[in-house]
XYZ file of C-alpha atoms in Angstrom:
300
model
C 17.381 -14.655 -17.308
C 16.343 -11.791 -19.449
C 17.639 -8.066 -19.935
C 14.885 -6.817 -18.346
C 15.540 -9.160 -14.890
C 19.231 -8.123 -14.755
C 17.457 -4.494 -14.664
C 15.244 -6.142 -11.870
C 18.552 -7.402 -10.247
C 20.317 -4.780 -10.279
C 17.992 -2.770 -8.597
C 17.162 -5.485 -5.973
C 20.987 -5.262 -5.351
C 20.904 -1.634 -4.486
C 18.021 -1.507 -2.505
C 19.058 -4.400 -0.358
C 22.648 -2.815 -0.172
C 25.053 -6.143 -0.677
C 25.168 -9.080 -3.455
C 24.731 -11.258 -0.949
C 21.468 -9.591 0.699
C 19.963 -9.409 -2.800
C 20.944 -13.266 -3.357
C 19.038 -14.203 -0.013
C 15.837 -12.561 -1.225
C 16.109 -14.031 -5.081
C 16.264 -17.465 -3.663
C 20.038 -17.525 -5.466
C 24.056 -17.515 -4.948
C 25.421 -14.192 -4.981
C 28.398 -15.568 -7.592
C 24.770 -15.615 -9.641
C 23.874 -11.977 -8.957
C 27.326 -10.970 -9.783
C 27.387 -12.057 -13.170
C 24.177 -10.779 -13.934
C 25.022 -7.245 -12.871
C 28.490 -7.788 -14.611
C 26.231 -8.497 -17.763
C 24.605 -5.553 -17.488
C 27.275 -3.359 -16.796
C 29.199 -4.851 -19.694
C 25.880 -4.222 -22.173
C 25.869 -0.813 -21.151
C 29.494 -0.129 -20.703
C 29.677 2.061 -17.236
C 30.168 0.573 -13.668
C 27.220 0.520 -12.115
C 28.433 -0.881 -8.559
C 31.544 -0.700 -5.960
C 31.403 -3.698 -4.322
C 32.591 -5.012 -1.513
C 32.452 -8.179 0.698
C 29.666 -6.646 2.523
C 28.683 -3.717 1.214
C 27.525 -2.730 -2.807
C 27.081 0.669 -3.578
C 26.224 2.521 -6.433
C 28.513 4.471 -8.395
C 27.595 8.066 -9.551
C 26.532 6.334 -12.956
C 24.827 3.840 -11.652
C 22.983 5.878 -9.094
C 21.739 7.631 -11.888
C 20.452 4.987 -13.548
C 18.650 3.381 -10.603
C 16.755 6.562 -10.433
C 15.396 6.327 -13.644
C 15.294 2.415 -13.747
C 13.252 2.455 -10.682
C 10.997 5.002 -12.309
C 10.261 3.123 -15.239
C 10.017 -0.503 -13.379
C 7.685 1.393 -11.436
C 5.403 2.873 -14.551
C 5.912 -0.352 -16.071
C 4.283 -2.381 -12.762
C 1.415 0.349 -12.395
C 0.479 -0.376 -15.967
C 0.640 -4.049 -15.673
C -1.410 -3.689 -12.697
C -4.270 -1.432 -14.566
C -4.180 -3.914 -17.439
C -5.039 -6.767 -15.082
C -7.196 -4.918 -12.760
C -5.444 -4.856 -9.797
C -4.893 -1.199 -9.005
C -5.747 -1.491 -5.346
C -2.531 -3.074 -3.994
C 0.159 -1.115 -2.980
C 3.290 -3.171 -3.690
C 7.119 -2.213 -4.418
C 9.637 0.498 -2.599
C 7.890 3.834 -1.866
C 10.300 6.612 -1.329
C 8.932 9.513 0.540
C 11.047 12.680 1.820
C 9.757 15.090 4.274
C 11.150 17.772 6.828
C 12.398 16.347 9.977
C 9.492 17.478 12.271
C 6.815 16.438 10.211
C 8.373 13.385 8.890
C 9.261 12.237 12.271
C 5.497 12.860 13.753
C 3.654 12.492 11.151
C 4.488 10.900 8.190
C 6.402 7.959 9.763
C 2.683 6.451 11.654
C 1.229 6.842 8.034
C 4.126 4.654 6.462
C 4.187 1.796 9.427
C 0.246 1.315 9.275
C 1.002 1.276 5.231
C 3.360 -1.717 5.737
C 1.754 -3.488 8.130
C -1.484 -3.507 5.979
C 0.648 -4.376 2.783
C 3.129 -7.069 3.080
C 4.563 -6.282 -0.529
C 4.839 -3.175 0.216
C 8.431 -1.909 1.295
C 9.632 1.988 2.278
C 12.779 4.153 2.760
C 11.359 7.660 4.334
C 13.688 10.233 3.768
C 14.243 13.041 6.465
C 15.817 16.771 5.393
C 15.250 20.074 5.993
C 16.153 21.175 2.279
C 13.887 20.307 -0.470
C 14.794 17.395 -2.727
C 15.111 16.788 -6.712
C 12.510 14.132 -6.907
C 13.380 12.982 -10.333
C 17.021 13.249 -9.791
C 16.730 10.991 -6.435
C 14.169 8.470 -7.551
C 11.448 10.285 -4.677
C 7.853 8.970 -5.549
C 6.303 10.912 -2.960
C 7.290 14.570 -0.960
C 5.793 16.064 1.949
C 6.370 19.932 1.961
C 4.968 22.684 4.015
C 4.478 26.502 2.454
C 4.258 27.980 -1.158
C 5.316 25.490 -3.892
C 7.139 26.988 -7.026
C 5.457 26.567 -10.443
C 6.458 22.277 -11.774
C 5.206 19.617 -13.461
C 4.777 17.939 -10.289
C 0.871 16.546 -9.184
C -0.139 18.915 -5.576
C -2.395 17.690 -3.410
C -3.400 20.273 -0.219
C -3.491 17.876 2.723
C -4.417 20.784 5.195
C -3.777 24.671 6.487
C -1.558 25.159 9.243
C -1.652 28.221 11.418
C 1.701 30.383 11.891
C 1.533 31.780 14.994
C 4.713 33.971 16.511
C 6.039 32.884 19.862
C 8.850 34.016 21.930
C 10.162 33.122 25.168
C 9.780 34.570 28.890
C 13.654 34.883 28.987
C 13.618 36.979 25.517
C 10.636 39.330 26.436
C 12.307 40.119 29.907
C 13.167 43.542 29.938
C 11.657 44.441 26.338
C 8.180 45.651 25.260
C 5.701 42.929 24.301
C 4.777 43.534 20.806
C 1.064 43.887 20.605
C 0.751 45.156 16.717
C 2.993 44.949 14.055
C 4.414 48.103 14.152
C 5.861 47.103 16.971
C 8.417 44.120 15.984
C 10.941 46.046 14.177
C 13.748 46.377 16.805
C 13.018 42.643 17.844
C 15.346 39.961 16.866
C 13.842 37.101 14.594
C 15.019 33.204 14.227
C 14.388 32.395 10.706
C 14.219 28.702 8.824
C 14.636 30.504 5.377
C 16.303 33.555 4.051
C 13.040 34.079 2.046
C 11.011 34.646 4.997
C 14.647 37.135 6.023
C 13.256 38.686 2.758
C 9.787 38.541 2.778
C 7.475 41.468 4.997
C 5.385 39.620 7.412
C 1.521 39.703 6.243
C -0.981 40.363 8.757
C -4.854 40.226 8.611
C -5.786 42.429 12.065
C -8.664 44.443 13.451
C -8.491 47.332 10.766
C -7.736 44.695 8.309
C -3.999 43.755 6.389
C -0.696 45.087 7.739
C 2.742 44.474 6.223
C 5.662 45.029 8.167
C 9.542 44.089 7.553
C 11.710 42.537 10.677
C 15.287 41.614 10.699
C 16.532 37.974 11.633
C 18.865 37.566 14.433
C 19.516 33.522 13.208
C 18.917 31.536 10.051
C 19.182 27.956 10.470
C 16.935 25.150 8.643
C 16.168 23.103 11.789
C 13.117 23.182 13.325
C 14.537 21.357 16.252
C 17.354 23.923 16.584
C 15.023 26.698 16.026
C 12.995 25.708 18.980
C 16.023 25.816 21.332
C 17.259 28.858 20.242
C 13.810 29.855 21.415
C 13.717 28.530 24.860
C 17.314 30.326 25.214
C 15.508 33.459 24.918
C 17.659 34.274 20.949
C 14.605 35.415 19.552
C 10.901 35.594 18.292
C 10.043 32.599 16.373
C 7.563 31.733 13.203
C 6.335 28.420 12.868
C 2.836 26.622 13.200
C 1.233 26.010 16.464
C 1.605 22.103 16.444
C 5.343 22.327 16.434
C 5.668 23.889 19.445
C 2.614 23.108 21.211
C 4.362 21.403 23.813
C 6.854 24.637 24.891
C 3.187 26.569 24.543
C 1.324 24.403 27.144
C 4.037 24.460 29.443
C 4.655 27.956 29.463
C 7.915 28.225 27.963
C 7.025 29.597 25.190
C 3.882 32.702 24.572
C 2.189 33.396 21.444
C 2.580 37.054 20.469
C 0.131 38.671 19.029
C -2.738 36.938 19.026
C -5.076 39.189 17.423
C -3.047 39.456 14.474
C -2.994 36.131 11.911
C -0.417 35.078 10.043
C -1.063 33.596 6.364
C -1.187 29.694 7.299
C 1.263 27.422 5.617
C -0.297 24.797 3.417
C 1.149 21.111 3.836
C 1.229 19.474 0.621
C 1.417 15.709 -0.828
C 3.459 16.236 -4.269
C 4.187 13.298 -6.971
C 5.629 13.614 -10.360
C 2.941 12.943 -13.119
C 2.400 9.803 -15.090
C 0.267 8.354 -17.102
C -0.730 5.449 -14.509
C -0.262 6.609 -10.658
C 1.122 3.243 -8.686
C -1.289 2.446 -5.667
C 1.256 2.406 -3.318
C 1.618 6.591 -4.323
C -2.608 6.973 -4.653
C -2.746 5.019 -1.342
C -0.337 6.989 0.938
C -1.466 10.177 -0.251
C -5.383 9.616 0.634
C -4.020 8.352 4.075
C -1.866 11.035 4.258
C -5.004 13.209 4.099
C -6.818 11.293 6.498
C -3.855 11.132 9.412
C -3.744 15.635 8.966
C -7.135 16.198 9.239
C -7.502 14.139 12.382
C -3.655 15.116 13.642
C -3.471 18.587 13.050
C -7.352 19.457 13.964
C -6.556 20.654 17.539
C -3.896 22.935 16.797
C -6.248 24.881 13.632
C-alpha cells in the first residue's frame, strides 16, 4: 500500500472509531490496519491513535492532523472529480455544525434525504450552541443564524427570520404591557448572548427607528432553556417566530409589540474557500436553500 492509503487508513480508522470497524469496511484484518497506521505514525514520528480493544481514538496530535488530512483528501477528491467530470456526486463524510434548534428541525431532514439519495455519501451533524473553528475541527459546512464577523469563509443567505419579542401570561401578570419601546426598561430580559446584553434593541415603528437599552435578567445559550424560562414567567424573550411558534399558538406565550419590528436575523450556509467546492458541500447548501424557503415561509 502506498503513503498516501495509510493517510486514507488512518482516517477511515477515525471516522469508523475502532481498528477493527475500519478493517470490516477495507475488506482486511485489523493486525493489517495496525501496521499501516504504526507506519505512519513511525514516518511522522507523533502518536496519532490510543487504542484500545474496542475503541481508537485520536490523540491531540493526531486529531490535528485528521483535520487537515481530511481537508486535503477532500480538495484532492473534488479535483479528481472536476478532472474527470463528475462534479455532480456527492460522495465522502460531510461535517456540518449547527445550533441545537435549527439543527435538530431543520438541518437534520436536509442531511437524511442527502443520504438516502447518495449512497456514498456519509455525515456526522454536529449540534452546539457556541460557534465552531471550522478549520480547526475539520467542519465543511456551518449553519449560523445573525451577523457573521468579517473571514475568509464563503456566506451564502439562506433566508430572513423575523425576531419578534414574546413574554408569558405568568410574567405580564401584574406589570404593564409594553406597547412602545420606551416602555421595556424596567422589564427583565432572557438573553442567548451577552452581545445582545450589550447591544440597544433597534426598532423600525410608526414614526420610524427607535433605539432603546434593556437589562437581562438571564443569559444562557440554549434556546431550549430559554423557552422554559419563558413559560415560567423569568422574563421577555428575543428570538424568531418559528422557534416558539408552538408556545404562540397555544397561548402560552404573546408577542409584544407587534407594531414595532425587530431587525430579522439572517440564517446563513458558510464553507471555507477552495479552489474546487466538493459536491457533497455545493449540494447541501442549494438544498439547504430550498428546505428554508419552503420551512420557514409561514412564520415570515
Amino acid at each position: 500500500m502506498t503513503m498516501e492509503t495509510n493517510e486514507r487508513i488512518f482516517l477511515r480508522v477515525v471516522e469508523a472509531g475502532s481498528l477493527k470497524a475500519a478493517a470490516e469496511q477495507l475488506g482486511t484484518d485489523p493486525s493489517s490496519v495496525s501496521r499501516k497506521i504504526a507506519a505512519l505514525e513511525e514516518r511522522l514520528g507523533v502518536k496519532l491513535l490510543q487504542r484500545s480493544t474496542r475503541r481508537s481514538a485520536p490523540t491531540e496530535a493526531g486529531q490535528h492532523y485528521y483535520d487537515g488530512m481530511r481537508r486535503l483528501v477532500d480538495e484532492q477528491s473534488a479535483l479528481e472529480a472536476h478532472v474527470a467530470h463528475e462534479t455532480d456526486t456527492p460522495r465522502g463524510l460531510l461535517r456540518v455544525t449547527a445550533p441545537n434548534n435549527i439543527g435538530d428541525e431543520h438541518v437534520a431532514p436536509v442531511l437524511i434525504s442527502m443520504v438516502e439519495m447518495y449512497p456514498d455519501l456519509k455525515v456526522e451533524l454536529i449540534l452546539t450552541g457556541e460557534a465552531q473553528d471550522m478549520s480547526e475541527k475539520g467542519i465543511d459546512v456551518a449553519i449560523c443564524i445573525g451577523h457573521l464577523p468579517d473571514s475568509n469563509l464563503i456566506c451564502r443567505k439562506l433566508i430572513e427570520v423575523p425576531v419578534v419579542l414574546l413574554a408569558s401570561k405568568k410574567y405580564l401578570k401584574g406589570r404593564p404591557v409594553p406597547k412602545k419601546p420606551s416602555d421595556l426598561p424596567g422589564h427583565d430580559f432572557l438573553f442567548f448572548t451577552r452581545m445582545q446584553r450589550d447591544d440597544p434593541l433597534d426598532f423600525i415603528g410608526p414614526a420610524g427607528p427607535e433605539s432603546v437599552k434593556v437589562a437581562e435578567k438571564f443569559i444562557v445559550n440554549s434556546a431550549s432553556v430559554i423557552r422554559k424560562l419563558n413559560r415560567e414567567g423569568l422574563g421577555i424573550s428575543i428570538g424568531t417566530r418559528w422557534a416558539f411558534r408552538d408556545l404562540i399558538e397555544s397561548g402560552e406565550l404573546v408577542q409584544l409589540m407587534p407594531d414595532y419590528q425587530l431587525e430579522p436575523y439572517p440564517l446563513y450556509a458558510t464553507y471555507v474557500s477552495t479552489a474546487f467546492v466538493p459536491a457533497k458541500i455545493r449540494r447541501f447548501v442549494d438544498l439547504m436553500a430550498e428546505y428554508t424557503s419552503v420551512a420557514f415561509k409561514e412564520h415570515l
